[in-house]
Coordinates of C-alpha atoms and ligand atoms in Angstrom, one line a residue:
Chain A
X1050 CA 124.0 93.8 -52.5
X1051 CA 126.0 96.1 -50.4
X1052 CA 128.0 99.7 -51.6
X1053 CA 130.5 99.5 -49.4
X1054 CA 133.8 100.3 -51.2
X1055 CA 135.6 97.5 -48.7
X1056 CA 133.3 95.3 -50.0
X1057 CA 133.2 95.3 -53.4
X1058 CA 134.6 92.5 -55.8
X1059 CA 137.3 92.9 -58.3
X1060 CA 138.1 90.9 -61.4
X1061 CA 140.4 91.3 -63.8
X1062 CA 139.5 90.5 -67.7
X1063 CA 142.2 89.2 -69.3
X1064 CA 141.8 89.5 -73.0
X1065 CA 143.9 90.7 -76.5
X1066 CA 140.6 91.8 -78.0
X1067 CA 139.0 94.9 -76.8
X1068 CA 135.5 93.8 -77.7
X1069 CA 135.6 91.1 -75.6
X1070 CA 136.9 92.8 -72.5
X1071 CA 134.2 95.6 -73.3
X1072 CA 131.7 93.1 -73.2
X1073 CA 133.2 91.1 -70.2
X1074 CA 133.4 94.6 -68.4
X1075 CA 129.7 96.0 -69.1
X1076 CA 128.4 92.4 -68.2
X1077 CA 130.2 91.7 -64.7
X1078 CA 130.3 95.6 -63.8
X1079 CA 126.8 95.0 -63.4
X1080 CA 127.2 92.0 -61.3
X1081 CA 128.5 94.7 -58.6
X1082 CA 132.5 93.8 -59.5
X1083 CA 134.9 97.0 -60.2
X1084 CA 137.3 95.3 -63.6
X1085 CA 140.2 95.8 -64.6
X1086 CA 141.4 95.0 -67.5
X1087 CA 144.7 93.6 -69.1
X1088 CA 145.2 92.9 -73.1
X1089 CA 148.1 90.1 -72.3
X1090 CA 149.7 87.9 -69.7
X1091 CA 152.3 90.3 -68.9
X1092 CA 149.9 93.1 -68.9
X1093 CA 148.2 91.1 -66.3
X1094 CA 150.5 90.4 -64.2
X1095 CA 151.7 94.3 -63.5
X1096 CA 148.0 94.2 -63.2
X1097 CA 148.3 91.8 -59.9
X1098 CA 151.1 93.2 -58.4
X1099 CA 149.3 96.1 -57.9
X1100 CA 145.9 94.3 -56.9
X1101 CA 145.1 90.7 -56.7
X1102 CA 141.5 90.5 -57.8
X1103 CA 139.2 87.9 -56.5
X1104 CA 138.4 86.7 -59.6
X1105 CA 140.2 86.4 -63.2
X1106 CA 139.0 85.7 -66.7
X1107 CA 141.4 84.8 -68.4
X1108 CA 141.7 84.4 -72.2
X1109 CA 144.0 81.2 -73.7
X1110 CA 145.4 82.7 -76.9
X1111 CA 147.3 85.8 -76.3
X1112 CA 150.8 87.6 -78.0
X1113 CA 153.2 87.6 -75.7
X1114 CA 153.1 85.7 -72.1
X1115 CA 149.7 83.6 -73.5
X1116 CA 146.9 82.4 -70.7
X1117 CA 148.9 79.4 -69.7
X1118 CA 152.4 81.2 -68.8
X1119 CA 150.3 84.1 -66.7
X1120 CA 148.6 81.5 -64.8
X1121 CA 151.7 79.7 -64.2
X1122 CA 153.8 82.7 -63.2
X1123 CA 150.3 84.1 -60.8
X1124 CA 150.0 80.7 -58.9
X1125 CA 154.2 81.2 -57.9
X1126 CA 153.6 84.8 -56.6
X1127 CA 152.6 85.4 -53.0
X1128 CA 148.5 85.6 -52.8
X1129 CA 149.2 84.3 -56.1
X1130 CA 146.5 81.1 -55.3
X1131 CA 144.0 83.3 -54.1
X1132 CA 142.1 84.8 -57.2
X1133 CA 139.7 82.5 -59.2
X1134 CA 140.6 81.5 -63.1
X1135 CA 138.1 81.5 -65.0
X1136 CA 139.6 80.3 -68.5
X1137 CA 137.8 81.4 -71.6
X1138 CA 138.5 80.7 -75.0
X1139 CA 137.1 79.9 -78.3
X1140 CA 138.8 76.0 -78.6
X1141 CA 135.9 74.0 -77.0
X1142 CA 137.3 70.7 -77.4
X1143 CA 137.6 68.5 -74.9
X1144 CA 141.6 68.5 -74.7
X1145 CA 141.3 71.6 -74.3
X1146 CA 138.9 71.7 -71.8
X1147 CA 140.9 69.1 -69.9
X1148 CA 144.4 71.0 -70.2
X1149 CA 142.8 74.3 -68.8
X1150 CA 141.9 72.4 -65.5
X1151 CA 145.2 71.0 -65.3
X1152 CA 146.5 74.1 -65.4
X1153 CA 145.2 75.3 -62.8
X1154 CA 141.3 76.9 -63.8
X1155 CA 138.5 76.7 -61.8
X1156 CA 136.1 76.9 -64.4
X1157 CA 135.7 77.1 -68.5
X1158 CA 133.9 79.7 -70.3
X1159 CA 133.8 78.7 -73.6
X1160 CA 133.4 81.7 -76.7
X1161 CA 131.0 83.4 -77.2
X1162 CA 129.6 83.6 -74.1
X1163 CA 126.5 85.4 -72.8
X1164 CA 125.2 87.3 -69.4
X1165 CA 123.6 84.6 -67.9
X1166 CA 127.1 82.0 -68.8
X1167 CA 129.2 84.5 -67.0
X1168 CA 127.0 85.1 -64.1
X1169 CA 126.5 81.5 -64.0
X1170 CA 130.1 80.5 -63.7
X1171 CA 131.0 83.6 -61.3
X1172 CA 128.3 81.6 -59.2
X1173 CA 129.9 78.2 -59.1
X1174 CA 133.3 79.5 -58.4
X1175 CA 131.4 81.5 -55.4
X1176 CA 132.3 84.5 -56.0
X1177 CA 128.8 85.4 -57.1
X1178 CA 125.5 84.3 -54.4
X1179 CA 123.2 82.6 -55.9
X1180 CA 120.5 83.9 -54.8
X1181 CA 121.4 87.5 -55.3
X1182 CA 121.5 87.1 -59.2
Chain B
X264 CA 94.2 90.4 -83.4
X265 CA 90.4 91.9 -82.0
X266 CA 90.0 91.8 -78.3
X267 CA 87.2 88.5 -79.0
X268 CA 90.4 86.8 -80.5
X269 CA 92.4 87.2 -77.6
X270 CA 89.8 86.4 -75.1
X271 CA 89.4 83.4 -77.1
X272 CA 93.2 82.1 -76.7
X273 CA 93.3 83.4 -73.3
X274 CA 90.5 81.0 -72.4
X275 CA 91.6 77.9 -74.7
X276 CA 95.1 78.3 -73.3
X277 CA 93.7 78.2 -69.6
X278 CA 92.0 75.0 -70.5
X279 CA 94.6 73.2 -72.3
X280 CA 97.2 74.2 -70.5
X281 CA 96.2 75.7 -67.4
X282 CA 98.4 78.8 -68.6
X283 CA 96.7 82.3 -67.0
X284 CA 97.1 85.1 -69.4
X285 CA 96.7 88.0 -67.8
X286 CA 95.4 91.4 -70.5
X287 CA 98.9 92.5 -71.1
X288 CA 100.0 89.4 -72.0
X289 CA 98.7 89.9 -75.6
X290 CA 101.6 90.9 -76.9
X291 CA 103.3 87.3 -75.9
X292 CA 100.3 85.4 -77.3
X293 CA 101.0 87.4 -81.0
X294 CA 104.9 86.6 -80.8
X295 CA 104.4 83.2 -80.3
X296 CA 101.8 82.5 -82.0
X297 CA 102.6 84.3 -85.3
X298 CA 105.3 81.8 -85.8
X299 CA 103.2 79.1 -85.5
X300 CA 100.5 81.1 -88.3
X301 CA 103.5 80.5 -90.7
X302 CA 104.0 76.9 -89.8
X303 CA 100.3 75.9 -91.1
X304 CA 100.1 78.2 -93.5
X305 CA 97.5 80.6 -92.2
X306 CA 97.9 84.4 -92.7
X307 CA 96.5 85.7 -89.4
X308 CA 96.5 85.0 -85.8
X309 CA 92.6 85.4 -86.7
X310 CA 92.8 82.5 -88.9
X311 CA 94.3 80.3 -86.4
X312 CA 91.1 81.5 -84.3
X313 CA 88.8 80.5 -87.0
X314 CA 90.8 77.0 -87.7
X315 CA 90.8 76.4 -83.4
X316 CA 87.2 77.3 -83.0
X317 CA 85.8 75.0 -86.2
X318 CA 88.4 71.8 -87.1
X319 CA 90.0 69.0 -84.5
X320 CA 93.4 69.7 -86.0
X321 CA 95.3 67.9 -82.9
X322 CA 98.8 69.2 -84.4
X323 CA 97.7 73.0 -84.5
X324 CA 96.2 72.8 -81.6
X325 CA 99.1 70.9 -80.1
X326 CA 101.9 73.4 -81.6
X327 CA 99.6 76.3 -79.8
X328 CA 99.3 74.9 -76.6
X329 CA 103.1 74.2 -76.8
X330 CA 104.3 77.8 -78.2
X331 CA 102.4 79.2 -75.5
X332 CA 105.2 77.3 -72.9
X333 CA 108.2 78.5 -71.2
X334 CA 110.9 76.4 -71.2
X335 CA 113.6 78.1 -69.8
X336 CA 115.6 75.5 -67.4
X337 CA 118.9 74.8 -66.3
X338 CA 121.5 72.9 -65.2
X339 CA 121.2 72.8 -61.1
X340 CA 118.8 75.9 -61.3
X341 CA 119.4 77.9 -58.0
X342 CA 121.2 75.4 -56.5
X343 CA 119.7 75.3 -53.4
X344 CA 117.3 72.4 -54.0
X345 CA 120.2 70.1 -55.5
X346 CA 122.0 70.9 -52.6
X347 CA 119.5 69.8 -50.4
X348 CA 118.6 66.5 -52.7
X349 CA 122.3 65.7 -52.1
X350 CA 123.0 66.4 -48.1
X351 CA 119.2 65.9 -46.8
X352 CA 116.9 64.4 -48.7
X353 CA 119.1 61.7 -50.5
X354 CA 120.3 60.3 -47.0
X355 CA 117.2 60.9 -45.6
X356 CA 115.4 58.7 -48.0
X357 CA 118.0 56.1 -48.0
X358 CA 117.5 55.6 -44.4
X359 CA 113.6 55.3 -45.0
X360 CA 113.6 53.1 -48.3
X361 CA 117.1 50.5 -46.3
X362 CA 114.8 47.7 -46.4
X363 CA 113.5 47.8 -50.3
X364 CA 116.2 49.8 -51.5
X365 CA 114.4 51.5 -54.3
X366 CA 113.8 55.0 -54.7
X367 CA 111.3 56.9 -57.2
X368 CA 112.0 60.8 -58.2
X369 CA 109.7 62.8 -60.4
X370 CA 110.1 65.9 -62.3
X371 CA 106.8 67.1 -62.8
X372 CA 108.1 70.0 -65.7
X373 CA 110.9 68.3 -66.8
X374 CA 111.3 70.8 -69.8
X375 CA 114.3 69.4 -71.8
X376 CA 116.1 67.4 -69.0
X377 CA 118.7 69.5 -66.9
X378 CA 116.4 69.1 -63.7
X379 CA 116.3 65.6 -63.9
X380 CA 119.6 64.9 -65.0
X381 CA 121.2 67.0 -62.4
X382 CA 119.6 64.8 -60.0
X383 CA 120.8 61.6 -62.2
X384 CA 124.6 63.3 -61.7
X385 CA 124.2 63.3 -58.0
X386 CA 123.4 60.0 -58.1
X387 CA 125.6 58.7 -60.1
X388 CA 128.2 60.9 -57.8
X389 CA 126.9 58.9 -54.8
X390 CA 127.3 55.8 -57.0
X391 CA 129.1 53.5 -53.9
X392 CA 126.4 54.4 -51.3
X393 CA 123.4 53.1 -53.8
X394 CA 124.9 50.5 -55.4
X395 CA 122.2 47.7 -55.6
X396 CA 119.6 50.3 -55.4
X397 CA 117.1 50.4 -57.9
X398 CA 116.8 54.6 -58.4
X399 CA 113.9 55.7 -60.8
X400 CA 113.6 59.0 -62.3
X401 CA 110.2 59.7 -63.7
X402 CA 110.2 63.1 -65.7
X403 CA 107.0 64.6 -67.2
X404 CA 106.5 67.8 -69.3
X405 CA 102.9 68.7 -71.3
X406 CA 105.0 69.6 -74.4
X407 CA 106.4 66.6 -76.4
X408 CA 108.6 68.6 -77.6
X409 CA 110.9 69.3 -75.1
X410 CA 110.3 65.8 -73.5
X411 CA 112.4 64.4 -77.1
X412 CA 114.8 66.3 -76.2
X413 CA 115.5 65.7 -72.9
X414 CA 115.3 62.0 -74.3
X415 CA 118.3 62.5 -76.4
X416 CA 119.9 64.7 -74.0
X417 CA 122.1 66.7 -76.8
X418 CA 122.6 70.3 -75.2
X419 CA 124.4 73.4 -77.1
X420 CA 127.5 74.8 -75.2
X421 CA 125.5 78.2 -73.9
X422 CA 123.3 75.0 -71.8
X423 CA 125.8 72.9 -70.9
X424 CA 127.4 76.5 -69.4
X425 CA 124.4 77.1 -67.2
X426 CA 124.8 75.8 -63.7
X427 CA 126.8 72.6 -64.8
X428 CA 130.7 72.3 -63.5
X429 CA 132.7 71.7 -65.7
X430 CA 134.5 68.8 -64.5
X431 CA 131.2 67.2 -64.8
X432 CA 131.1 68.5 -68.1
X433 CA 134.1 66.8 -68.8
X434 CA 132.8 63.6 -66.7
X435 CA 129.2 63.1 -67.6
X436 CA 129.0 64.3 -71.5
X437 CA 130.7 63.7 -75.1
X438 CA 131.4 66.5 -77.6
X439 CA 129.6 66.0 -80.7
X440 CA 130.4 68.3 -83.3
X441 CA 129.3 71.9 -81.2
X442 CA 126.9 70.1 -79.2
X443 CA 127.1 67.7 -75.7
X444 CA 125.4 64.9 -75.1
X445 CA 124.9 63.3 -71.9
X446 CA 126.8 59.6 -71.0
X447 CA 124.3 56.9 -71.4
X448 CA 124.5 56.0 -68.0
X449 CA 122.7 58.6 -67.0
X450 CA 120.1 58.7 -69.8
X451 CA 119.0 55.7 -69.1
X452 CA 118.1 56.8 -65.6
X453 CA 115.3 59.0 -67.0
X454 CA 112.1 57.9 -67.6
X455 CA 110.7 60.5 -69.8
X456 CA 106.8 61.0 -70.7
X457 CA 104.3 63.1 -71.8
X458 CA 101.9 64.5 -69.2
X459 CA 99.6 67.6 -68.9
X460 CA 99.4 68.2 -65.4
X461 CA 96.2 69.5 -65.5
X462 CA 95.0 65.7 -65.7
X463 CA 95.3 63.0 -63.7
X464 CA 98.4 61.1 -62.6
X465 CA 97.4 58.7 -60.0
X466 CA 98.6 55.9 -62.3
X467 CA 102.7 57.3 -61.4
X468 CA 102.6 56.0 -58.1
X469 CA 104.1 57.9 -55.2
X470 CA 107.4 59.3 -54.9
X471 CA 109.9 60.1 -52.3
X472 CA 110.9 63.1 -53.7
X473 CA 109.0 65.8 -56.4
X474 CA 110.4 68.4 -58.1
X475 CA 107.6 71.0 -59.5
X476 CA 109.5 73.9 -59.9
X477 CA 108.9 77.4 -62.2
X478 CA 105.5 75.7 -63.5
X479 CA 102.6 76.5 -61.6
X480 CA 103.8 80.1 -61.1
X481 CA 101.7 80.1 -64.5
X482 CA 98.7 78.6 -63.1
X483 CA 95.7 80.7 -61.2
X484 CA 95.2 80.3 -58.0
X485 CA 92.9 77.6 -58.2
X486 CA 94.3 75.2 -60.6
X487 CA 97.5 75.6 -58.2
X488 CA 95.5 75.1 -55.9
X489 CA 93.9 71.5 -57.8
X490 CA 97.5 70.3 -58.3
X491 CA 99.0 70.7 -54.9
X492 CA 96.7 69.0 -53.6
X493 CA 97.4 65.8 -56.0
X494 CA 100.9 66.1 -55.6
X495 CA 100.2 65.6 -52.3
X496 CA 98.7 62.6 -52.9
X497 CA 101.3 61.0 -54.8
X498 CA 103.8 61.6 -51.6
X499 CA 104.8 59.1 -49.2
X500 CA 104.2 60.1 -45.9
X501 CA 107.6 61.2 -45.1
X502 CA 108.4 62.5 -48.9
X503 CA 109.8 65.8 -50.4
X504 CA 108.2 68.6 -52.7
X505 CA 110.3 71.3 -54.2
X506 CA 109.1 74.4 -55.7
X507 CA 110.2 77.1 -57.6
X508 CA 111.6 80.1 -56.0
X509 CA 108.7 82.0 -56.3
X510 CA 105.8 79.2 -55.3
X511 CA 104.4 78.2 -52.4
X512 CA 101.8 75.9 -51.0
X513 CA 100.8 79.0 -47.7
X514 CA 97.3 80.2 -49.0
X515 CA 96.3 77.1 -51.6
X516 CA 96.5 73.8 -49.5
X517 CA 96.8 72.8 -45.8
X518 CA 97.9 69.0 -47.3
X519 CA 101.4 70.4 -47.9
X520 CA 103.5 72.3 -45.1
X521 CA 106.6 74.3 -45.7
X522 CA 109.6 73.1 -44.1
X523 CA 111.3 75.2 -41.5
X524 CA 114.3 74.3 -42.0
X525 CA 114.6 75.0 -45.9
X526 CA 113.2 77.3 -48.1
X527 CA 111.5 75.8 -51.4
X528 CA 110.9 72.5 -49.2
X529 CA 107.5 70.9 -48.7
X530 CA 106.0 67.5 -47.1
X531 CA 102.6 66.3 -46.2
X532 CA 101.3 68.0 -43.5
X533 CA 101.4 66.0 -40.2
X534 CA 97.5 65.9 -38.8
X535 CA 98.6 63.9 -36.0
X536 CA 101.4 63.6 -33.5
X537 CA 103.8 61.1 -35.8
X538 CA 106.4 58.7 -34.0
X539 CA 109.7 59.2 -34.5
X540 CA 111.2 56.4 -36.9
X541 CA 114.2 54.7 -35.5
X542 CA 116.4 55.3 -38.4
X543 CA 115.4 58.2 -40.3
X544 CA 116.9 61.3 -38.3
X545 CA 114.3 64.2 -38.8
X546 CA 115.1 67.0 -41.3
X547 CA 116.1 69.4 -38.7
X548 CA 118.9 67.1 -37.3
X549 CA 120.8 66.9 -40.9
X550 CA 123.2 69.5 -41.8
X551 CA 123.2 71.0 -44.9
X552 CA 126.6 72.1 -46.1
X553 CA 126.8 75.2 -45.6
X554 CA 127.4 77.7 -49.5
Ligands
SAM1500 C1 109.9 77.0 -66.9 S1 109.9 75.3 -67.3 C2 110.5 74.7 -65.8 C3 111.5 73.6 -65.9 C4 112.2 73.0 -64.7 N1 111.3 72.5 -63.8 C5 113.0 74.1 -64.0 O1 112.6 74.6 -62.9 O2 114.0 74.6 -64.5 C6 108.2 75.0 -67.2 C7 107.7 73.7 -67.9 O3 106.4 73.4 -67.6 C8 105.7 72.8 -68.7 N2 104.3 72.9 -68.5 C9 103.5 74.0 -68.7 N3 102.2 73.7 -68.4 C10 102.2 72.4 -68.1 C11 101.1 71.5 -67.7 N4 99.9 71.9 -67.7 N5 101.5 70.3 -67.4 C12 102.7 69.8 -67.5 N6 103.8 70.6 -67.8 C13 103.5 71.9 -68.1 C14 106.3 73.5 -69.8 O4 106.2 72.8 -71.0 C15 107.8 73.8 -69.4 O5 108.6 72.8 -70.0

């Protein structure tokens, strides 16, 4: 994997509980990504505006402007369609599953995750090689 | 545990299993093993010694051979070789097989099923092109264990997050209670059974295509060696072997040649000039999409 500061990754953890984004951070820091973090929707999207990251985990349940409405109001902005969503929430029904790609989300993390969960969805979105993890 | 002990497992283990323990090691054989102490009541990993080396228990020695196992899997593991299944091999064998349109797939370590049921989605996601085609998956694992339940097919969320899209989470599995269980459909594609690799398998037939990936990575050099070259054997002429990222067939048999082309991908080594068949298109002229 390469250092140079052009080439590195960003994503941008999405989450109302510190623990989680701690966790998110520590995991996918070491998957070579710098993170940023927001603790709501409209955190997040101040968050954007100064940086679209390439990729996005994004928690469901938040106060204020929830997973749903920041997705929404990303996909209208411009480069708003570029970063990957990867949802992540604790409902792991099917409905809800099903809603989340509606939406908009390229993949599902369902709660609690692990390392190899998060690298393995980083991977099918492509923003992670393969090979290199 | 006394250094005899261990020498002991070490060497059943080999022969059971074909597992190679190397010295440090030992503190994987007391992990495991300890557990399995509990189980039947003995107090000592040198009391399981004592009960291995005097009684034909089969279901000790069974649940030590099977501790001793790695399991790990997952869905589309590395990718790479599904990939390939899908854009080369798959179309390649279709060609080939036009006339009888059957096709036979084994999984030589099956583990709990995500190998071959990732190859069972792609099928089933090529569904038009092989209607009418009688597909057979043959998947094999020495521990019964794992082999029930890659039968049922009933994964926890953590496995049905490794490697699997979820669309085709969505597409191929039903929610049941915290768990996911694969469609029928595709479970009845599986043929699952028990078989220790280090015996023989003749009586499977030959395949187009083998997967025997992340398994003999824990075999010496010469039991690697042993089963290469009976893999071989049960390859058509034009069939496909995949290893695991970290195996190879340079240095143990000239039956099996690596293919240029694609890392991880095997066939029977040509010994003669072979003609070209009018339908097939080699390897080399088939793209693989490009990741
Ligand atoms: C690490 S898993 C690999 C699973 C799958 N092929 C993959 O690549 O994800 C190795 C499997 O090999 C099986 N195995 C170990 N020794 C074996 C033997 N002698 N014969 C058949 N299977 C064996 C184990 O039970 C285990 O399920």
């Amino acid at each position: 994997m390469t250092n140079d500061p052009a080439e590195t990754r960003t994503c941008l953890v999405v989450d109302d509980s510190a623990v989680i984004r701690k966790v998110a951070r520590r995991i996918i820091e070491t998957l070579g990504f710098a993170v940023t973090e927001a603790e709501d929707g409209s955190d997040a999207l101040l968050r954007c505006a100064e940086a679209m990251p390439d990729v996005i985990l994004l928690d469901w349940n938040m106060p204020n402007v929830d997973g749903y409405a920041f997705l929404q109001a990303l996909r209208q902005r411009p480069g708003g369609t570029g970063p990957k969503i990867l949802f992540c929430t604790t409902e792991n029904d099917v409905g809800a599953i099903a809603r989340a790609l509606r939406a908009g989300a390229d993949e599902y993390i369902m709660k609690p995750f692990d390392r190899d969960i998060l690298t393995a969805k980083l991977e099918q979105v492509g923003v992670v090689q393969a090979d290199a993890a | 545990m006394t250094e005899l002990e261990f020498d002991y497992l070490r060497a059943y283990l080999k022969q059971r299993s074909g597992l190679a323990l190397t010295p440090e090691k030992r503190y994987l054989v007391e992990s495991r093993l300890t557990p399995v102490c509990r189980r039947f009541g003995l107090a000592t990993l040198r009391d399981l010694v004592g009960t291995l080396k005097v009684a034909r228990d089969s279901a000790i020695e069974k649940a030590v051979v099977e501790a001793m196992t790695t399991n790990e899997t997952f869905f589309f593991r590395d990718r790479t070789p599904f990939d390939l299944f899908r854009d080369v091999l798959l179309p390649q064998a279709m060609a080939r097989r036009a006339g009888q349109r059957r096709l036979r797939i084994w999984c030589a370590a099956a583990s709990t099923g995500q190998e071959p049921y990732s190859l069972a989605i792609l099928l089933q996601e090529a569904g038009v092109k092989l209607a009418g085609w009688q597909v057979e998956i043959v998947a094999t694992d020495l521990s019964t264990e794992v082999i029930e339940k890659g039968k049922l097919g009933l994964y926890s969320h953590f496995e049905v997050q490794r490697g699997l899209p979820v669309q085709w989470l969505l597409k191929y599995f039903t929610q049941i209670g915290e768990q996911w269980q694969i469609a029928p459909s595709l479970r009845s594609m599986v043929d699952y059974r028990p078989l220790n690799l280090l015996n023989g398998f003749e009586a499977l037939g030959t395949f187009d295509v083998i997967y025997c990936r992340n398994v003999l990575i824990y075999f010496d050099t010469p039991t690697k060696a042993d089963i290469l070259g009976r893999l071989a054997d049960r390859l058509g002429p034009e069939g496909a072997l995949l290893l695991g990222a970290a195996e190879t067939v340079i240095g143990l048999t000239d039956r099996l040649s690596p293919n240029p082309q694609h890392r991880g991908l095997y066939g029977v080594a040509a010994p003669v000039v072979r003609a070209a068949s009018p339908v097939a298109p080699p390897v080399s002229q088939l793209r693989v999409a490009a990741r």
